[in-house]
Coordinates of C-alpha atoms (C1' of nucleotides) in Angstrom, one line a residue:
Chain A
X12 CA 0.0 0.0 0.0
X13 CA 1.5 2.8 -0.8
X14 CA -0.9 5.0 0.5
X15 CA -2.8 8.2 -0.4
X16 CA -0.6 10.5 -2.8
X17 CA -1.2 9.8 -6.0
X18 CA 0.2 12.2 -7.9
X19 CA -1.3 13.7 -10.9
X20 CA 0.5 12.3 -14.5
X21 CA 0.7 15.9 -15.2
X22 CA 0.7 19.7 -14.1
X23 CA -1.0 20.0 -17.5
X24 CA -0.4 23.1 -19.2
X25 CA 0.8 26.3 -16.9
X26 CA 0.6 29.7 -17.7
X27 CA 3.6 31.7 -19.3
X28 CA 4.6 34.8 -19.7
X29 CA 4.9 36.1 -23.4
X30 CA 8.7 36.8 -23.3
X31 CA 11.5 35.3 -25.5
X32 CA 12.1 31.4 -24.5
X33 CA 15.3 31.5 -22.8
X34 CA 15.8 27.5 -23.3
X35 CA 16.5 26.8 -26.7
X36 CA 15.0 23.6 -26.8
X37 CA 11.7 24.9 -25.7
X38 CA 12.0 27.5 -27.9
X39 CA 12.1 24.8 -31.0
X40 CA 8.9 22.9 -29.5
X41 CA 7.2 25.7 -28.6
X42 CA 7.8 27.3 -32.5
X43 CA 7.0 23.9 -34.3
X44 CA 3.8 23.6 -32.2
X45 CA 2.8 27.4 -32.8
X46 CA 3.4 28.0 -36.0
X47 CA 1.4 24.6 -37.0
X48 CA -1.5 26.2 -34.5
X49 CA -0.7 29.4 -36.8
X50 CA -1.5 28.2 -39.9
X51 CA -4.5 26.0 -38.5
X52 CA -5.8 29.3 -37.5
X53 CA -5.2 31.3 -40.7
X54 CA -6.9 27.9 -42.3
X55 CA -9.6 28.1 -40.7
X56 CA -10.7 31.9 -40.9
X57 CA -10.2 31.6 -44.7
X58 CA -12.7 29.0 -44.8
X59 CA -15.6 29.9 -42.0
X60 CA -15.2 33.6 -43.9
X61 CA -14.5 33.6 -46.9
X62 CA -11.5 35.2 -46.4
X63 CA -8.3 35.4 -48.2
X64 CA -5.2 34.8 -46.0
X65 CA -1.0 34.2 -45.8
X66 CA 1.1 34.2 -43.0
X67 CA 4.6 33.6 -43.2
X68 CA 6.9 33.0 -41.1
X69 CA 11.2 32.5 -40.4
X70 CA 12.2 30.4 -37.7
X71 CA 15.3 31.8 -36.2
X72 CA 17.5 29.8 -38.5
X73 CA 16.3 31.9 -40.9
X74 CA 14.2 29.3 -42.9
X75 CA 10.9 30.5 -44.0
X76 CA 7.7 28.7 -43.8
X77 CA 4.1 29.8 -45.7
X78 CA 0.4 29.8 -45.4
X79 CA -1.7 31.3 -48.4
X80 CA -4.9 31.0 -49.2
X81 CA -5.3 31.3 -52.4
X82 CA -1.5 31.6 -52.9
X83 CA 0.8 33.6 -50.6
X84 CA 2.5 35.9 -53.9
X85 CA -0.7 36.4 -54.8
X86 CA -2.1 37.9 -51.5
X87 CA 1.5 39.6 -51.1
X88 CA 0.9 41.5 -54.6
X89 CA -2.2 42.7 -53.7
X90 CA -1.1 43.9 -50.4
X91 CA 1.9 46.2 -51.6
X92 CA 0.0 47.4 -54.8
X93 CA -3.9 47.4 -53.5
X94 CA -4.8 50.2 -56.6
X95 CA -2.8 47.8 -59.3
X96 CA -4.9 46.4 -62.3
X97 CA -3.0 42.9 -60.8
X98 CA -4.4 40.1 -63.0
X99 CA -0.6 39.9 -64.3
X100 CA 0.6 36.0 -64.1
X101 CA 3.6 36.2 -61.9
X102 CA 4.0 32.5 -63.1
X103 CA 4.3 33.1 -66.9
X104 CA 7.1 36.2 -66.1
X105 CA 8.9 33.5 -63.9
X106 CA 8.8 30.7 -65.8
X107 CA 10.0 32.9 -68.9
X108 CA 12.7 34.9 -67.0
X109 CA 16.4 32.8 -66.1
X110 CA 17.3 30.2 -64.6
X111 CA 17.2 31.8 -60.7
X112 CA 13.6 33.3 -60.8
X113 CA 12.5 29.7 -61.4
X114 CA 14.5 28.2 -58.9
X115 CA 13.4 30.4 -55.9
X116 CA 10.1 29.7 -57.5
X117 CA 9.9 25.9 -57.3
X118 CA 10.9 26.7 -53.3
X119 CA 8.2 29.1 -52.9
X120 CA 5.6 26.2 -53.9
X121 CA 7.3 23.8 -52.0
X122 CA 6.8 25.9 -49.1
X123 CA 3.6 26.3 -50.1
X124 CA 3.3 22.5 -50.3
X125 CA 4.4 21.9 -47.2
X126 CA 2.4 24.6 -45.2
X127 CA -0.6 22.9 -46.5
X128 CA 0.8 19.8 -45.3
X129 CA 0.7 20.6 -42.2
X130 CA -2.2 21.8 -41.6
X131 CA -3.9 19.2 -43.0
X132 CA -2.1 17.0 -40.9
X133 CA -3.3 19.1 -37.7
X134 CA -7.0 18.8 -39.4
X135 CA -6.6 15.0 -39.7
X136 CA -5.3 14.1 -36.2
X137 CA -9.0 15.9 -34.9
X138 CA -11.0 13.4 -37.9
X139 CA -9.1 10.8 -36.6
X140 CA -9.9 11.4 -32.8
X141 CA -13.4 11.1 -33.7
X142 CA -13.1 7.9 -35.3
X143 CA -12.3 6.5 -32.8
X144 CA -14.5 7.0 -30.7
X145 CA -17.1 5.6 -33.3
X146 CA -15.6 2.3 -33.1
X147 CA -18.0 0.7 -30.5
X148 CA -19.3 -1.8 -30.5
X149 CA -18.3 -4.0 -34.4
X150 CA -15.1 -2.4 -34.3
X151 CA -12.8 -5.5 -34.4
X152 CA -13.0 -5.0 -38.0
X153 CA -12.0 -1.2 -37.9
X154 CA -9.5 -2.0 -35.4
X155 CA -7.4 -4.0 -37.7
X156 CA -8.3 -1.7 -40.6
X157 CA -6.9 1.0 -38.8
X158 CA -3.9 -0.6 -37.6
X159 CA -3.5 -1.6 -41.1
X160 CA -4.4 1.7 -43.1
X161 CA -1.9 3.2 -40.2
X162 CA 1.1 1.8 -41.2
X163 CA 0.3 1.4 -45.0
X164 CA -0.3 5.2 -44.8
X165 CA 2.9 6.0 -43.0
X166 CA 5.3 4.7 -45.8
X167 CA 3.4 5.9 -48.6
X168 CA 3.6 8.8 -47.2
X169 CA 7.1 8.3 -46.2
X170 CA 7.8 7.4 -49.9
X171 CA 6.1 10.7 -51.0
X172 CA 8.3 12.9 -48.7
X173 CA 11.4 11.3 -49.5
X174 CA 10.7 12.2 -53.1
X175 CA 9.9 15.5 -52.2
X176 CA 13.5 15.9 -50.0
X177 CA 15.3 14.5 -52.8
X178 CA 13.8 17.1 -55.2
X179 CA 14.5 19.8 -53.1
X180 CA 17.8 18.7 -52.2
X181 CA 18.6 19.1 -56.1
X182 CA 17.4 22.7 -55.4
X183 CA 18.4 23.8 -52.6
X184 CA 20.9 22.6 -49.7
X185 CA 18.4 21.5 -46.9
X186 CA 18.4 18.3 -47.2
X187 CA 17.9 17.4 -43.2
X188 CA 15.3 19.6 -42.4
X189 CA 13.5 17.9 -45.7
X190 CA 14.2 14.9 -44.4
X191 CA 13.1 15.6 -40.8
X192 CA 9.8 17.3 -42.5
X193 CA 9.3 13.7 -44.2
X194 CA 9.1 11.7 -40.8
X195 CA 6.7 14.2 -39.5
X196 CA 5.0 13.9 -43.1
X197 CA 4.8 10.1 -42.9
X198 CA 2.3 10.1 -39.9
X199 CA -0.3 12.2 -42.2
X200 CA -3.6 10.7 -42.2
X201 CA -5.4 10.3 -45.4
X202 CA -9.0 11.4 -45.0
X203 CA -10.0 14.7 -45.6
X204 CA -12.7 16.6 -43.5
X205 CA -15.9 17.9 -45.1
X206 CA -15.0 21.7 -46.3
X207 CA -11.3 20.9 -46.7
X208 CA -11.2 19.8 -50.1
X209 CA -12.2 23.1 -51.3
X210 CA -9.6 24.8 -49.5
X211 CA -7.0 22.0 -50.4
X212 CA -7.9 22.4 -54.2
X213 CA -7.5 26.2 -54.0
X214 CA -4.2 25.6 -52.8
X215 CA -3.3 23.3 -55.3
X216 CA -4.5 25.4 -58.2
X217 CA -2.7 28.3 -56.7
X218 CA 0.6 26.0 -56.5
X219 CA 0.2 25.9 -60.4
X220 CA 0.1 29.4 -60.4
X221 CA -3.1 29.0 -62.1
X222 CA -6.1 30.2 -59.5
X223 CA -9.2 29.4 -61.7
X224 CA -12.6 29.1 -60.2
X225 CA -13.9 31.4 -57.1
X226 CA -16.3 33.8 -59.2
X227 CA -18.0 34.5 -56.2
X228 CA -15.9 37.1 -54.8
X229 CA -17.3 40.8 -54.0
X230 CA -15.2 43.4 -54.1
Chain B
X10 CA -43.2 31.3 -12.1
X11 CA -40.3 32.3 -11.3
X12 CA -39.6 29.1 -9.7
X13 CA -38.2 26.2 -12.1
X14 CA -37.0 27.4 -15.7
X15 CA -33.7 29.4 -14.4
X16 CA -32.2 29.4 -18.1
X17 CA -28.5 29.9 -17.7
X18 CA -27.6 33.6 -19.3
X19 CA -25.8 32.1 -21.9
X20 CA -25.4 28.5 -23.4
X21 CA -21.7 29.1 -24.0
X22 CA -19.7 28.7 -27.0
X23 CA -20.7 26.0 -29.5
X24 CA -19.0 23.9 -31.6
X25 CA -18.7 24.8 -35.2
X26 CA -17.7 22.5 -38.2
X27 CA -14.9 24.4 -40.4
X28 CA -16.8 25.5 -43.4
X29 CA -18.3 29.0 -44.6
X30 CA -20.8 30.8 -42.7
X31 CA -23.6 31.9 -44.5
X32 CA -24.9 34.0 -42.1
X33 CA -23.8 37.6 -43.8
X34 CA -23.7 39.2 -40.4
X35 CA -22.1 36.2 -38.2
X36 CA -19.4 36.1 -41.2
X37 CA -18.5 39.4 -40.1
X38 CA -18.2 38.8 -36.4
X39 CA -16.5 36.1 -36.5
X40 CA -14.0 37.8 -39.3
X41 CA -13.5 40.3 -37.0
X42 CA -12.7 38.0 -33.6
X43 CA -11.0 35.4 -35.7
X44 CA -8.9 38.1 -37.4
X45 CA -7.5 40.0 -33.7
X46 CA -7.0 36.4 -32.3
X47 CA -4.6 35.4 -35.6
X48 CA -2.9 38.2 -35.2
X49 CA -2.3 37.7 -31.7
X50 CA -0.7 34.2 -32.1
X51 CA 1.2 35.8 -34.8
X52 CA 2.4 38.4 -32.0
X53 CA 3.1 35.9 -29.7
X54 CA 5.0 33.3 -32.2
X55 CA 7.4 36.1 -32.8
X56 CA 7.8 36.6 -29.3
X57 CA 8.3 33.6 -27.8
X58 CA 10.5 32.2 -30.4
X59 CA 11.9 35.6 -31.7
X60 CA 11.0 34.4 -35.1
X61 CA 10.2 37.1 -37.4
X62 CA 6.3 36.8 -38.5
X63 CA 3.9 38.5 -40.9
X64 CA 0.5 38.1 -41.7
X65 CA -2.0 39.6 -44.5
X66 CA -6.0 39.0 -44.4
X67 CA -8.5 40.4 -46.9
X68 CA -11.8 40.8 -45.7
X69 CA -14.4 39.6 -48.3
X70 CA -15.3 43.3 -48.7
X71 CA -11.1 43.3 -49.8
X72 CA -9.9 45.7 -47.4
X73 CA -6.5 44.5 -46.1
X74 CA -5.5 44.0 -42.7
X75 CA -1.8 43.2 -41.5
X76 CA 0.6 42.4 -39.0
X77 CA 4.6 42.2 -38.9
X78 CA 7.1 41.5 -37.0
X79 CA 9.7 43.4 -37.6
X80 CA 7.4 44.7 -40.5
X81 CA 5.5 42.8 -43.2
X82 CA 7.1 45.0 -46.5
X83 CA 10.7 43.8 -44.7
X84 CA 9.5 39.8 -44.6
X85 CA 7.6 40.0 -47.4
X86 CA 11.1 41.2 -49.5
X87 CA 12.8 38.2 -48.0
X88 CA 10.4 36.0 -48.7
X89 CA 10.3 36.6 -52.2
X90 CA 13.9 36.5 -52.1
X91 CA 15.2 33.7 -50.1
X92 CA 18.9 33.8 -51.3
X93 CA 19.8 37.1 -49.8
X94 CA 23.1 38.1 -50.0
X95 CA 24.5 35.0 -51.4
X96 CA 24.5 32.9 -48.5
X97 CA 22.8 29.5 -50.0
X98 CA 24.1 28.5 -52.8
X99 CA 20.8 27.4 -53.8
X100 CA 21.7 25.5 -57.1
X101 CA 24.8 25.0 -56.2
X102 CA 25.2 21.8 -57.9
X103 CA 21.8 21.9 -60.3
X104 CA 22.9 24.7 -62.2
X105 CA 26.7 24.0 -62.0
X106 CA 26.4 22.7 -65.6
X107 CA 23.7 23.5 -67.9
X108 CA 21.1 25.4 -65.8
X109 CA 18.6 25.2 -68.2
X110 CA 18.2 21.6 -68.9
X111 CA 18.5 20.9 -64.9
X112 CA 16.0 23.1 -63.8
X113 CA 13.7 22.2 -66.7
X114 CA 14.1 18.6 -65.3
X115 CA 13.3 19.7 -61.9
X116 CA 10.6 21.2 -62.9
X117 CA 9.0 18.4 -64.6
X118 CA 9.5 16.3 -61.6
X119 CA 8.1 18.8 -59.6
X120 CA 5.1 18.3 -62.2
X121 CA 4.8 14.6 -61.3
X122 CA 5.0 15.3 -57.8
X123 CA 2.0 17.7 -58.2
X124 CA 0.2 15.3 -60.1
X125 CA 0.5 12.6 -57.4
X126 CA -0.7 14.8 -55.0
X127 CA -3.8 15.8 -57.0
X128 CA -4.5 11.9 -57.0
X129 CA -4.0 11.6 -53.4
X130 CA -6.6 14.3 -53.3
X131 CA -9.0 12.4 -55.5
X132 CA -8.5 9.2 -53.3
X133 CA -9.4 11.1 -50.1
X134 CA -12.3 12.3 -51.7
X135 CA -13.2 8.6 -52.0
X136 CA -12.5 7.8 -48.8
X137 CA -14.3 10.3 -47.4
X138 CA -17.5 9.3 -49.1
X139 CA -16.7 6.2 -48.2
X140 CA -16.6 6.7 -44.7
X141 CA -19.8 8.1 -44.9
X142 CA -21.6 5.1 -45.6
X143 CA -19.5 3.3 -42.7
X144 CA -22.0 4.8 -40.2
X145 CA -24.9 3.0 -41.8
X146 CA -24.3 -0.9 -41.8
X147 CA -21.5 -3.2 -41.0
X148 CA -21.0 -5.3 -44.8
X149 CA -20.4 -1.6 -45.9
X150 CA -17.4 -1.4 -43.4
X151 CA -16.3 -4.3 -44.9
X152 CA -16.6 -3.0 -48.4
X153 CA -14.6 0.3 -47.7
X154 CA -11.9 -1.8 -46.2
X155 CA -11.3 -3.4 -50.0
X156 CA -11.4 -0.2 -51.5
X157 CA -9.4 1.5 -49.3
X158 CA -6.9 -1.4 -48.9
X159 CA -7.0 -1.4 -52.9
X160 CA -6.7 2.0 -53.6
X161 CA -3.6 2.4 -51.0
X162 CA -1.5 -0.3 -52.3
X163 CA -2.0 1.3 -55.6
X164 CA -1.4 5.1 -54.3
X165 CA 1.4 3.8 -52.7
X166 CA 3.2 1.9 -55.5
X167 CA 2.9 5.3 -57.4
X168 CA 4.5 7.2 -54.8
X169 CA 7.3 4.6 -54.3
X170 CA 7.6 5.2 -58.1
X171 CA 7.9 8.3 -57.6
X172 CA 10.4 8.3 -55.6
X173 CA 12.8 5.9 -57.2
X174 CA 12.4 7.4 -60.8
X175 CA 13.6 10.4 -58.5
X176 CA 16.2 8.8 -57.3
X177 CA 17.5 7.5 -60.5
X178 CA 17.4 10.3 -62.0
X179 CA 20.5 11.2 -60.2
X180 CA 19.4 15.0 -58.5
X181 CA 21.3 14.2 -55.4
X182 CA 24.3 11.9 -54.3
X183 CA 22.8 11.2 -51.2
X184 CA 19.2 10.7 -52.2
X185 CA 19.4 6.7 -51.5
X186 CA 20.7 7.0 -48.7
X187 CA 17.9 9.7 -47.4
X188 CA 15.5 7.3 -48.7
X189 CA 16.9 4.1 -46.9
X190 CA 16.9 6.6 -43.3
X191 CA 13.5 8.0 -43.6
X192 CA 12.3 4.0 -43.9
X193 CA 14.7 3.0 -41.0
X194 CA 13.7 5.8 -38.9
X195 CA 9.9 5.6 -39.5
X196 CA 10.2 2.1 -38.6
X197 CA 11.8 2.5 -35.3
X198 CA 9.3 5.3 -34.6
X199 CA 6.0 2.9 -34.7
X200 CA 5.0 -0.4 -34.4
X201 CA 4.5 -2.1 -37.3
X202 CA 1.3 -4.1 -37.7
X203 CA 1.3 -7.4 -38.7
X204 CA 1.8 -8.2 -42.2
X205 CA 3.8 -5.0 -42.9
X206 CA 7.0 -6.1 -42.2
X207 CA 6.9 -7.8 -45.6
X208 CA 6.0 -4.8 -47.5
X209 CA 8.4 -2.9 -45.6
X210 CA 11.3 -5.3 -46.6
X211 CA 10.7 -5.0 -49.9
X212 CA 10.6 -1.5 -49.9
X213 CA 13.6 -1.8 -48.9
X214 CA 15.0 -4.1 -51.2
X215 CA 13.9 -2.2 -53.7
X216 CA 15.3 1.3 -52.6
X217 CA 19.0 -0.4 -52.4
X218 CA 19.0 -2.2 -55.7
X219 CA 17.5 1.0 -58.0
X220 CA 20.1 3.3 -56.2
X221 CA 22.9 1.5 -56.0
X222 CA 24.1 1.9 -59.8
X223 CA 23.0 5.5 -59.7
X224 CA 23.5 6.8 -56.3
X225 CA 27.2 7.8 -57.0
X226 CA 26.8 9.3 -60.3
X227 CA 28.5 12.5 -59.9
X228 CA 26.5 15.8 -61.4
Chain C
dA18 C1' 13.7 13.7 -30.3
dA19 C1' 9.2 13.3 -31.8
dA20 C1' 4.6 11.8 -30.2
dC21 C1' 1.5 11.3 -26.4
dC22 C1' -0.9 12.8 -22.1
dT23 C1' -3.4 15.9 -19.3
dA24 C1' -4.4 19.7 -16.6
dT25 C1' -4.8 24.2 -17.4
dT26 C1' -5.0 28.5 -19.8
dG27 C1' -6.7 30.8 -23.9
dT28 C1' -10.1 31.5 -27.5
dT29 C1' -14.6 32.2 -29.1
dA30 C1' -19.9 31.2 -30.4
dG31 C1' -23.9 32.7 -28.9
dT32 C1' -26.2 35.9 -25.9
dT33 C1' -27.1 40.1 -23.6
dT34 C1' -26.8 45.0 -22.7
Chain D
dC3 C1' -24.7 47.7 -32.6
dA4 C1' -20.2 47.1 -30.8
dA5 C1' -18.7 45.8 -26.5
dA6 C1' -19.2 42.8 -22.6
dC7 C1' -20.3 38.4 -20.9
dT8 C1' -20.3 33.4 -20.2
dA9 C1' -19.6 28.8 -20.7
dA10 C1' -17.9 25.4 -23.8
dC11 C1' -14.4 24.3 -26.8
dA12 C1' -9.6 24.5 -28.4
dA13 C1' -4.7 25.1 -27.9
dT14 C1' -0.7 24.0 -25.5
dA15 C1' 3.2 23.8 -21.4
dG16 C1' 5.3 20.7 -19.2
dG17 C1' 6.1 16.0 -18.5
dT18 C1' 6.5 11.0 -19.9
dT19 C1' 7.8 7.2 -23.0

DNA sequence: AAACCTATTGTTAGTTT
DNA sequence: CAAACTAACAATAGGTT
């Protein structure tokens, strides 16, 4: 018997002032979890309101991460040049310019890839949660589903982000932090939650440089 | 009459699925709370992590709204410039013989990686729908589980495809070796369920014998 | 070192003034 | 009607594996 004071798992989460994390570990957690609650954030405000959105953000190792709905250069335009007769397709100039404009380019939609990565993976981890709790009572079946969708989804997905670290790696030299991105990648979930695929084919379009569709828009 | 009915003052915040708002006038509100609370996390990412963070929201109306840390124009330059002042040497070895043919190469993979992600897309669309009908009787369970199962082996053999053509394609020295690390680690990170192992094995296999010839082909 | 856990703080949907 | 209010929901700090 080891008597009465059980003590609690956890403090659970404490209060904190908002000052500059002097530990530089915490300081990595605490800007991988943010900036993922971030872009979840700027998700979801583009969706409940129509809105058009991009965030970007540099950890302090200088690498940039982005959010944009439709497309972050797109929102960026408008912002610096809110008279301009825009319309202009950024991706025709690039793509005909040299070498370097396509370059930084194809890093800007990887970016762009990526951001959207992640916050569908944040979306999917809440569908997820609620599957499970649907698996009452015939679940055996789901069970080993899950357990085998879980793994089958983690290498394909691990396949896909090693093919996107090698292509970037032939771009540009990040190669570890691609391949750290891939393991976080590989534990992506593959369903989509109702009102995301809108969003997610925005995205995708805007990726192309090509943002068709949305001719509901009031200016 | 006083007596029974003592209706709390308010029921309290409510849970909302993530899609657009029709209500013209809740739109707004929740434009407007949604849009000080981004910008707050945005604040306090920056703080916290002394990352440097900007943000840009259009209303529906279009009227801009921002927030930057140190300033958006000053993030928004360097976004749209990652290289700086030289200090990547982005396409180091891409572009250190014929730039053009390289990055028109990358660009076509880049291409095939968007197309694979368009037909994850499509697939999750499936599986959504699918998951729908899941709710309603059990032989329907057991019909997702063969059209997920068979869709995923499919989607993954394509992505694994993907990779390797990658690969052999010879865009990085070390892209093998990535490839063979992201499998090791992701296995150490999980269990795997049973029946995988085999899969996993020959992914393996598979990964060593494509890259082996290539993998040191210098560029 | 990344994912999980959980108590706790922080955010916000709906309501009221 | 914008601001205040309130209670439920969401995000996350710290700890564990």
């Amino acid at each position: 018997m080891v008597a009465a004071a059980r003590r609690r798992p956890s403090l659970g989460r404490q209060k904190i002032e908002i000052r500059r994390i002097e530990s530089e570990e915490a300081r990595q957690v605490c800007f991988s979890k943010r900036r993922a609650g971030l872009f979840k954030k700027a998700s979801e405000l583009s969706i409940l309101c129509s809105a058009d959105v991009a965030a970007v953000v540099f950890s302090p190792a200088g690498k940039a991460y982005s959010f944009g709905h439709p497309s972050v250069e797109l929102l960026l335009e408008r912002f610096e040049a809110p008279e301009g007769q825009g319309q202009v397709h950024v991706q025709g100039e690039a793509v005909g310019g040299e070498g370097q404009s396509v370059v930084a380019e194809l890093n800007r939609q990887y970016g762009d890839l990526r951001a959207m990565l992640e916050v569908e993976k944040a979306r999917r981890e809440e569908v997820e949660e609620a599957m499970d709790k649907e698996r009452g009572a015939r679940s055996q079946v789901l069970a080993w589903v899950e357990a085998e969708v879980g793994g089958m989804e983690k290498e394909e997905l691990m396949a896909f982000g090693a093919a996107l670290a090698v292509v970037q790696h032939g771009v540009a030299a990040h190669a570890d932090q691609m391949l750290r991105d891939a393991m976080v990648l590989g534990r992506m979930s593959r369903a989509v939650p109702q009102g995301m695929e809108n969003y997610y084919f925005h995205l995708l379009q805007a990726g192309q440089g090509h943002t068709a569709g949305a001719g509901d828009r009031p200016f």
